[in-house]
Coordinates of C-alpha atoms in Angstrom, one line a residue:
M22 CA -38.2 -83.7 -52.9
S23 CA -38.6 -84.5 -49.2
R24 CA -39.8 -81.9 -46.6
K25 CA -37.9 -81.4 -43.4
S26 CA -39.1 -79.8 -40.2
H27 CA -35.8 -78.2 -39.1
Q28 CA -35.4 -74.7 -40.6
P29 CA -32.1 -73.2 -39.4
Y30 CA -31.9 -70.7 -42.2
L31 CA -35.2 -68.9 -41.6
G32 CA -33.8 -66.6 -38.9
Q33 CA -31.4 -65.2 -41.4
L34 CA -34.1 -64.8 -44.0
T35 CA -36.3 -62.8 -41.5
A36 CA -33.5 -60.3 -41.1
L37 CA -33.0 -60.1 -44.8
D38 CA -36.7 -59.6 -45.3
S39 CA -36.6 -56.6 -43.0
Y40 CA -33.6 -55.1 -44.8
L41 CA -35.0 -55.6 -48.2
S42 CA -38.5 -54.5 -47.3
L43 CA -40.0 -57.8 -48.4
E44 CA -43.3 -59.0 -47.3
S45 CA -43.0 -62.2 -45.2
A46 CA -43.7 -65.2 -47.3
P47 CA -43.8 -68.9 -46.4
A48 CA -40.4 -70.6 -47.0
A49 CA -40.2 -74.2 -47.9
D50 CA -37.3 -76.1 -46.4
Q51 CA -36.7 -79.1 -48.7
T52 CA -34.1 -81.2 -50.3
L53 CA -33.2 -81.0 -54.0
A54 CA -31.1 -83.0 -56.4
L55 CA -27.8 -81.0 -56.8
A56 CA -28.1 -81.3 -60.5
Q57 CA -31.4 -79.4 -60.4
I58 CA -29.7 -76.3 -59.0
H59 CA -28.3 -73.8 -61.4
L60 CA -25.8 -71.0 -60.7
P61 CA -27.0 -67.4 -61.4
K62 CA -25.5 -65.3 -64.1
Q63 CA -24.4 -62.6 -61.6
Q64 CA -22.3 -64.1 -58.8
P65 CA -20.9 -61.7 -56.2
R66 CA -18.2 -64.2 -55.1
R67 CA -15.3 -65.1 -57.4
Y68 CA -12.5 -66.4 -55.1
F69 CA -12.7 -69.4 -52.9
D70 CA -9.7 -70.2 -50.6
P71 CA -8.5 -73.7 -51.6
Q72 CA -7.6 -74.8 -48.1
K73 CA -10.8 -73.6 -46.5
M74 CA -12.8 -75.3 -49.3
E75 CA -10.9 -78.6 -48.7
G76 CA -11.8 -78.3 -45.0
L77 CA -15.5 -77.7 -45.8
V78 CA -15.5 -80.7 -48.2
E79 CA -14.2 -83.0 -45.4
S80 CA -16.8 -81.6 -43.0
I81 CA -19.6 -82.2 -45.4
K82 CA -18.4 -85.8 -46.0
L83 CA -18.6 -86.4 -42.3
H84 CA -21.6 -84.4 -41.2
G85 CA -23.5 -83.4 -44.4
I86 CA -24.7 -79.8 -45.1
L87 CA -25.8 -78.3 -41.7
E88 CA -27.1 -75.0 -43.2
P89 CA -29.4 -75.3 -46.2
L90 CA -28.8 -73.5 -49.5
L91 CA -31.2 -70.7 -50.4
V92 CA -32.7 -71.1 -53.9
R93 CA -35.5 -69.6 -55.9
L94 CA -37.8 -70.9 -58.6
T95 CA -37.2 -68.8 -61.8
P96 CA -39.9 -67.9 -64.3
N97 CA -38.6 -70.7 -66.6
H98 CA -39.2 -73.2 -63.7
Q99 CA -35.6 -73.8 -62.8
Y100 CA -34.1 -73.7 -59.3
E101 CA -31.5 -71.0 -59.1
L102 CA -28.9 -70.7 -56.3
V103 CA -29.3 -67.4 -54.3
A104 CA -27.0 -67.9 -51.3
G105 CA -24.6 -70.7 -50.3
E106 CA -22.3 -71.1 -53.3
R107 CA -19.4 -72.3 -51.2
R108 CA -21.5 -75.1 -49.8
Y109 CA -22.9 -75.8 -53.2
R110 CA -19.4 -76.3 -54.7
A111 CA -18.2 -78.3 -51.7
A112 CA -21.2 -80.6 -52.0
Q113 CA -20.3 -81.2 -55.6
T114 CA -16.7 -82.1 -54.7
A115 CA -17.9 -84.3 -51.8
G116 CA -20.0 -86.3 -54.2
L117 CA -23.4 -85.4 -52.8
T118 CA -26.4 -86.0 -55.0
T119 CA -29.0 -84.1 -52.9
V120 CA -28.7 -81.0 -50.7
P121 CA -31.0 -79.3 -48.2
V122 CA -32.5 -76.0 -49.5
V123 CA -34.9 -73.2 -48.6
V124 CA -37.0 -72.2 -51.5
R125 CA -38.1 -68.6 -51.7
S126 CA -40.1 -66.6 -54.2
L127 CA -37.8 -63.8 -55.2
T128 CA -37.4 -61.3 -58.1
D129 CA -34.1 -60.9 -59.9
Q130 CA -33.2 -57.8 -57.9
E131 CA -34.2 -59.4 -54.5
A132 CA -32.1 -62.5 -55.3
L133 CA -29.1 -60.4 -56.2
Q134 CA -29.4 -58.3 -53.0
I135 CA -29.6 -61.4 -50.8
A136 CA -26.6 -62.9 -52.6
L137 CA -24.6 -59.7 -52.0
I138 CA -25.6 -59.3 -48.4
E139 CA -24.8 -63.0 -47.6
N140 CA -21.5 -62.5 -49.3
L141 CA -20.8 -59.3 -47.2
Q142 CA -21.5 -61.2 -44.0
R143 CA -18.8 -63.7 -44.5
E144 CA -15.9 -63.7 -42.0
D145 CA -13.3 -64.6 -44.7
L146 CA -14.4 -61.9 -47.1
N147 CA -11.4 -60.2 -48.8
P148 CA -11.4 -56.3 -48.9
V149 CA -11.7 -56.2 -52.7
E150 CA -14.9 -58.4 -52.9
E151 CA -16.3 -56.5 -49.9
T152 CA -15.7 -53.1 -51.6
E153 CA -17.2 -54.3 -54.9
G154 CA -20.2 -55.9 -53.1
I155 CA -21.0 -52.7 -51.2
L156 CA -20.9 -50.7 -54.4
Q157 CA -23.2 -53.2 -56.2
L158 CA -25.6 -53.1 -53.3
L159 CA -25.7 -49.3 -53.3
A160 CA -26.2 -49.3 -57.0
I161 CA -29.3 -51.5 -56.6
K162 CA -30.7 -49.3 -53.8
L163 CA -30.0 -46.1 -55.7
E164 CA -31.1 -47.5 -59.0
C165 CA -27.9 -46.3 -60.8
S166 CA -24.6 -47.5 -62.1
V167 CA -21.6 -48.4 -59.9
A168 CA -19.7 -45.5 -61.5
D169 CA -22.5 -43.1 -60.4
V170 CA -22.3 -44.5 -56.8
R171 CA -18.6 -43.8 -56.7
R172 CA -19.2 -40.2 -57.9
L173 CA -21.9 -39.7 -55.2
L174 CA -19.7 -41.0 -52.5
Y175 CA -16.8 -38.7 -53.5
Q176 CA -19.3 -35.8 -53.7
M177 CA -20.5 -36.6 -50.1
K178 CA -16.8 -36.7 -49.0
N179 CA -16.1 -33.3 -50.6
T180 CA -19.3 -31.8 -49.0
A181 CA -18.4 -33.1 -45.6
E182 CA -14.8 -31.8 -45.8
Q183 CA -16.0 -28.4 -47.0
E184 CA -18.5 -28.2 -44.1
A185 CA -15.7 -29.2 -41.7
R186 CA -13.5 -26.4 -43.0
L187 CA -16.3 -23.8 -42.7
K188 CA -17.0 -25.0 -39.2
A189 CA -13.4 -24.6 -38.2
Q190 CA -13.4 -21.0 -39.5
G191 CA -16.6 -20.3 -37.6
L192 CA -18.6 -19.8 -40.8
P193 CA -22.1 -21.2 -41.5
A194 CA -22.3 -24.3 -43.8
E195 CA -24.2 -24.1 -47.0
P196 CA -27.6 -25.8 -46.9
T197 CA -27.1 -29.3 -48.2
T198 CA -28.3 -32.8 -47.5
K199 CA -25.8 -33.4 -44.8
P200 CA -24.1 -36.9 -44.8
T201 CA -23.9 -37.4 -41.1
R202 CA -22.0 -40.3 -39.7
A203 CA -24.1 -43.4 -38.9
K204 CA -22.7 -45.7 -36.3
P205 CA -22.4 -49.2 -37.9
G206 CA -24.4 -51.9 -36.2
K207 CA -26.3 -49.6 -33.9
Q208 CA -29.5 -49.3 -36.0
K209 CA -31.3 -51.0 -38.9
Q210 CA -32.6 -48.3 -41.0
Q211 CA -35.5 -48.9 -43.4
I212 CA -34.7 -47.8 -46.9
T213 CA -37.5 -46.3 -49.1
A214 CA -37.7 -44.9 -52.6
Q215 CA -38.6 -41.4 -51.2
Q216 CA -35.3 -40.9 -49.5
A217 CA -32.5 -38.7 -50.8
P218 CA -29.5 -40.5 -52.3
E219 CA -27.3 -39.5 -49.3
E220 CA -29.9 -40.8 -46.8
I221 CA -30.0 -44.1 -48.7
V222 CA -26.2 -44.4 -48.5
L223 CA -26.3 -43.8 -44.8
A224 CA -29.1 -46.4 -44.3
V225 CA -27.2 -49.1 -46.3
F226 CA -24.0 -48.7 -44.3
A227 CA -25.9 -48.6 -41.0
S228 CA -27.8 -51.8 -41.9
L229 CA -24.7 -53.7 -43.0
G230 CA -22.9 -52.6 -39.8
L231 CA -19.4 -53.1 -41.4
M232 CA -18.0 -49.5 -41.4
T233 CA -19.1 -45.9 -41.9
W234 CA -19.5 -44.5 -45.4
D235 CA -16.6 -42.0 -45.0
S236 CA -14.3 -44.8 -43.8
F237 CA -15.3 -46.8 -46.9
V238 CA -14.5 -43.8 -49.2
K239 CA -11.2 -43.2 -47.5
N240 CA -9.9 -46.7 -47.1
R241 CA -11.7 -49.0 -49.5
L242 CA -12.5 -47.2 -52.8
P243 CA -8.7 -46.6 -53.4
L244 CA -8.3 -50.4 -53.5
L245 CA -10.1 -50.6 -56.9
N246 CA -7.4 -48.5 -58.5
L247 CA -4.6 -50.9 -57.4
P248 CA -2.4 -52.7 -60.0
T249 CA -3.7 -56.1 -61.1
D250 CA -1.0 -58.1 -59.3
I251 CA -1.7 -56.4 -56.0
L252 CA -5.5 -56.9 -56.5
E253 CA -5.1 -60.6 -57.0
A254 CA -2.9 -60.9 -53.9
L255 CA -5.6 -59.1 -51.9
Q256 CA -8.4 -61.3 -53.4
Q257 CA -6.5 -64.4 -52.4
G258 CA -6.0 -63.2 -48.8
Q259 CA -2.2 -63.1 -49.2
I260 CA -1.7 -59.5 -47.9
A261 CA -3.7 -57.0 -45.8
Y262 CA -5.2 -54.0 -47.6
T263 CA -2.9 -51.6 -45.7
K264 CA 0.1 -53.4 -47.1
A265 CA -1.5 -53.4 -50.6
I266 CA -1.9 -49.6 -50.5
A267 CA 1.7 -49.2 -49.4
I268 CA 3.1 -51.5 -52.1
S269 CA 1.1 -49.7 -54.8
R270 CA 3.1 -46.5 -54.2
V271 CA 6.1 -48.1 -55.8
K272 CA 5.7 -47.0 -59.4
D273 CA 8.4 -49.2 -61.0
S274 CA 6.5 -52.4 -61.9
S275 CA 9.4 -54.8 -61.6
K276 CA 10.4 -53.4 -58.2
R277 CA 6.8 -53.4 -57.1
Q278 CA 6.4 -57.1 -58.0
A279 CA 9.6 -58.0 -56.2
L280 CA 8.4 -56.2 -53.1
L281 CA 5.0 -57.9 -53.3
K282 CA 6.7 -61.3 -53.5
A283 CA 8.9 -60.5 -50.6
T284 CA 6.0 -59.2 -48.5
I285 CA 4.1 -62.5 -49.0
Q286 CA 7.1 -64.9 -48.6
E287 CA 8.7 -63.1 -45.7
D288 CA 5.4 -62.0 -44.1
L289 CA 6.8 -58.5 -43.7
S290 CA 5.2 -56.2 -41.1
I291 CA 3.8 -52.9 -42.2
A292 CA 6.8 -51.2 -40.6
E293 CA 9.3 -53.4 -42.4
L294 CA 7.5 -52.9 -45.6
R295 CA 7.7 -49.1 -45.3
E296 CA 11.4 -49.3 -44.6
R297 CA 11.9 -51.2 -47.8
I298 CA 9.7 -48.8 -49.8
T299 CA 11.9 -45.9 -48.4
T300 CA 15.0 -47.7 -49.5
I301 CA 13.6 -48.3 -53.0
A302 CA 12.6 -44.6 -53.2
H303 CA 16.1 -43.5 -52.3
S304 CA 17.7 -45.8 -54.8
S305 CA 15.4 -44.7 -57.5
T306 CA 16.1 -40.9 -57.0
P307 CA 18.2 -39.8 -59.9
K308 CA 21.5 -38.1 -58.9
A309 CA 21.9 -34.5 -60.0
A310 CA 24.1 -34.3 -63.2
L311 CA 27.5 -32.8 -62.6
P312 CA 28.1 -29.5 -64.5
S313 CA 30.6 -29.6 -67.3
P314 CA 34.2 -28.2 -66.7
K315 CA 33.5 -25.2 -68.9
T316 CA 30.3 -24.4 -67.0
T317 CA 32.2 -24.7 -63.7
V318 CA 35.0 -22.3 -64.7
E319 CA 32.5 -19.7 -66.1
S320 CA 30.4 -19.9 -63.0
L321 CA 33.4 -19.5 -60.8
A322 CA 34.6 -16.4 -62.7
R323 CA 31.2 -14.7 -62.4
R324 CA 31.2 -15.4 -58.7
V325 CA 34.7 -14.0 -58.2
V326 CA 33.7 -10.8 -60.0
K327 CA 30.5 -10.5 -58.1
A328 CA 32.3 -11.0 -54.7
K329 CA 34.8 -8.2 -55.5
L330 CA 37.6 -10.0 -53.7
W331 CA 40.0 -7.3 -54.5
E332 CA 38.2 -5.0 -52.1
N333 CA 39.4 -7.2 -49.2
P334 CA 43.2 -7.2 -49.0
K335 CA 43.4 -10.4 -47.0
K336 CA 41.1 -12.4 -49.3
W337 CA 42.6 -10.8 -52.5
K338 CA 46.1 -12.0 -51.4
Q339 CA 44.8 -15.6 -51.1
A340 CA 43.0 -15.2 -54.4
Q341 CA 46.3 -14.0 -56.1
T342 CA 48.1 -17.1 -54.8
L343 CA 45.4 -19.3 -56.4
L344 CA 45.4 -17.3 -59.6
A345 CA 49.1 -17.7 -59.9
K346 CA 48.8 -21.5 -59.6
L347 CA 46.1 -21.4 -62.4
E348 CA 48.4 -19.3 -64.6
A349 CA 51.2 -21.8 -64.1
L350 CA 48.8 -24.7 -65.1
I351 CA 47.8 -22.8 -68.2
A352 CA 51.4 -22.1 -69.2
D353 CA 52.1 -25.8 -69.2
V354 CA 49.3 -26.6 -71.7

């Protein structure tokens, strides 16, 4: 390995140290043989845009890797990739044998958190991966399962809505840990083990600076319940999440798939998409079954008796004319 003096990645690491409450430790900026670096078992990122990967490969062939990979030395003395998987894969495709790296001493949990945060800071992050990444990060900070995180977020949402209703009625809210809105990007809150779960949630969202917790619950959590075909289109960046939610409302799977295909191929706007969904809904509404002839006659007879047409001479005269026609029809049978 050769040591380099230039350390462009260390600024990002300092910010991550602050977020993760890590003690500052010397970081070694080195080069490693690509074959020495192993991928971790838990990888936050699953989808890589083929066109963007191709562009990165060409850039690396021309200029090399400008931003080093972040790796750690595991207990079994292997170098494990922590952040920079896209550059790692592009370097493999470009045929590089060595890559610049920053080596840090990190625990399994610290490494996973850094990988998640680095993934969440990508400009091309799709909404599904972003949602899953935030949930995983919250699960680590709260020391619970992702399912428990989702339950907590919905509980916070219900509490906030209940307090809003009470406030609108001029009633005092029940004493709870109030999940106040934290403005994203305005503050970097320190997260400690002594904090209440709701406070940890607020601190994580404030530190990430992506969105508020209530916006996440309202707009992002529903994405995880989408049909598989729509999820895949979202992950590949083929449609916006607002369109994905709209398409998911079509319950017929064949019609939904056809609409998804049309949305991608024709690049439908959200307004055009909603028009087509309305058309599908109208065509899918079953028409009311016509009553049988017997039911029609019986219903009409009851209504005639109930109306007591004979009490109105003018109407009864008209009714007699119609009854005479009916009797003539019956006589011909």
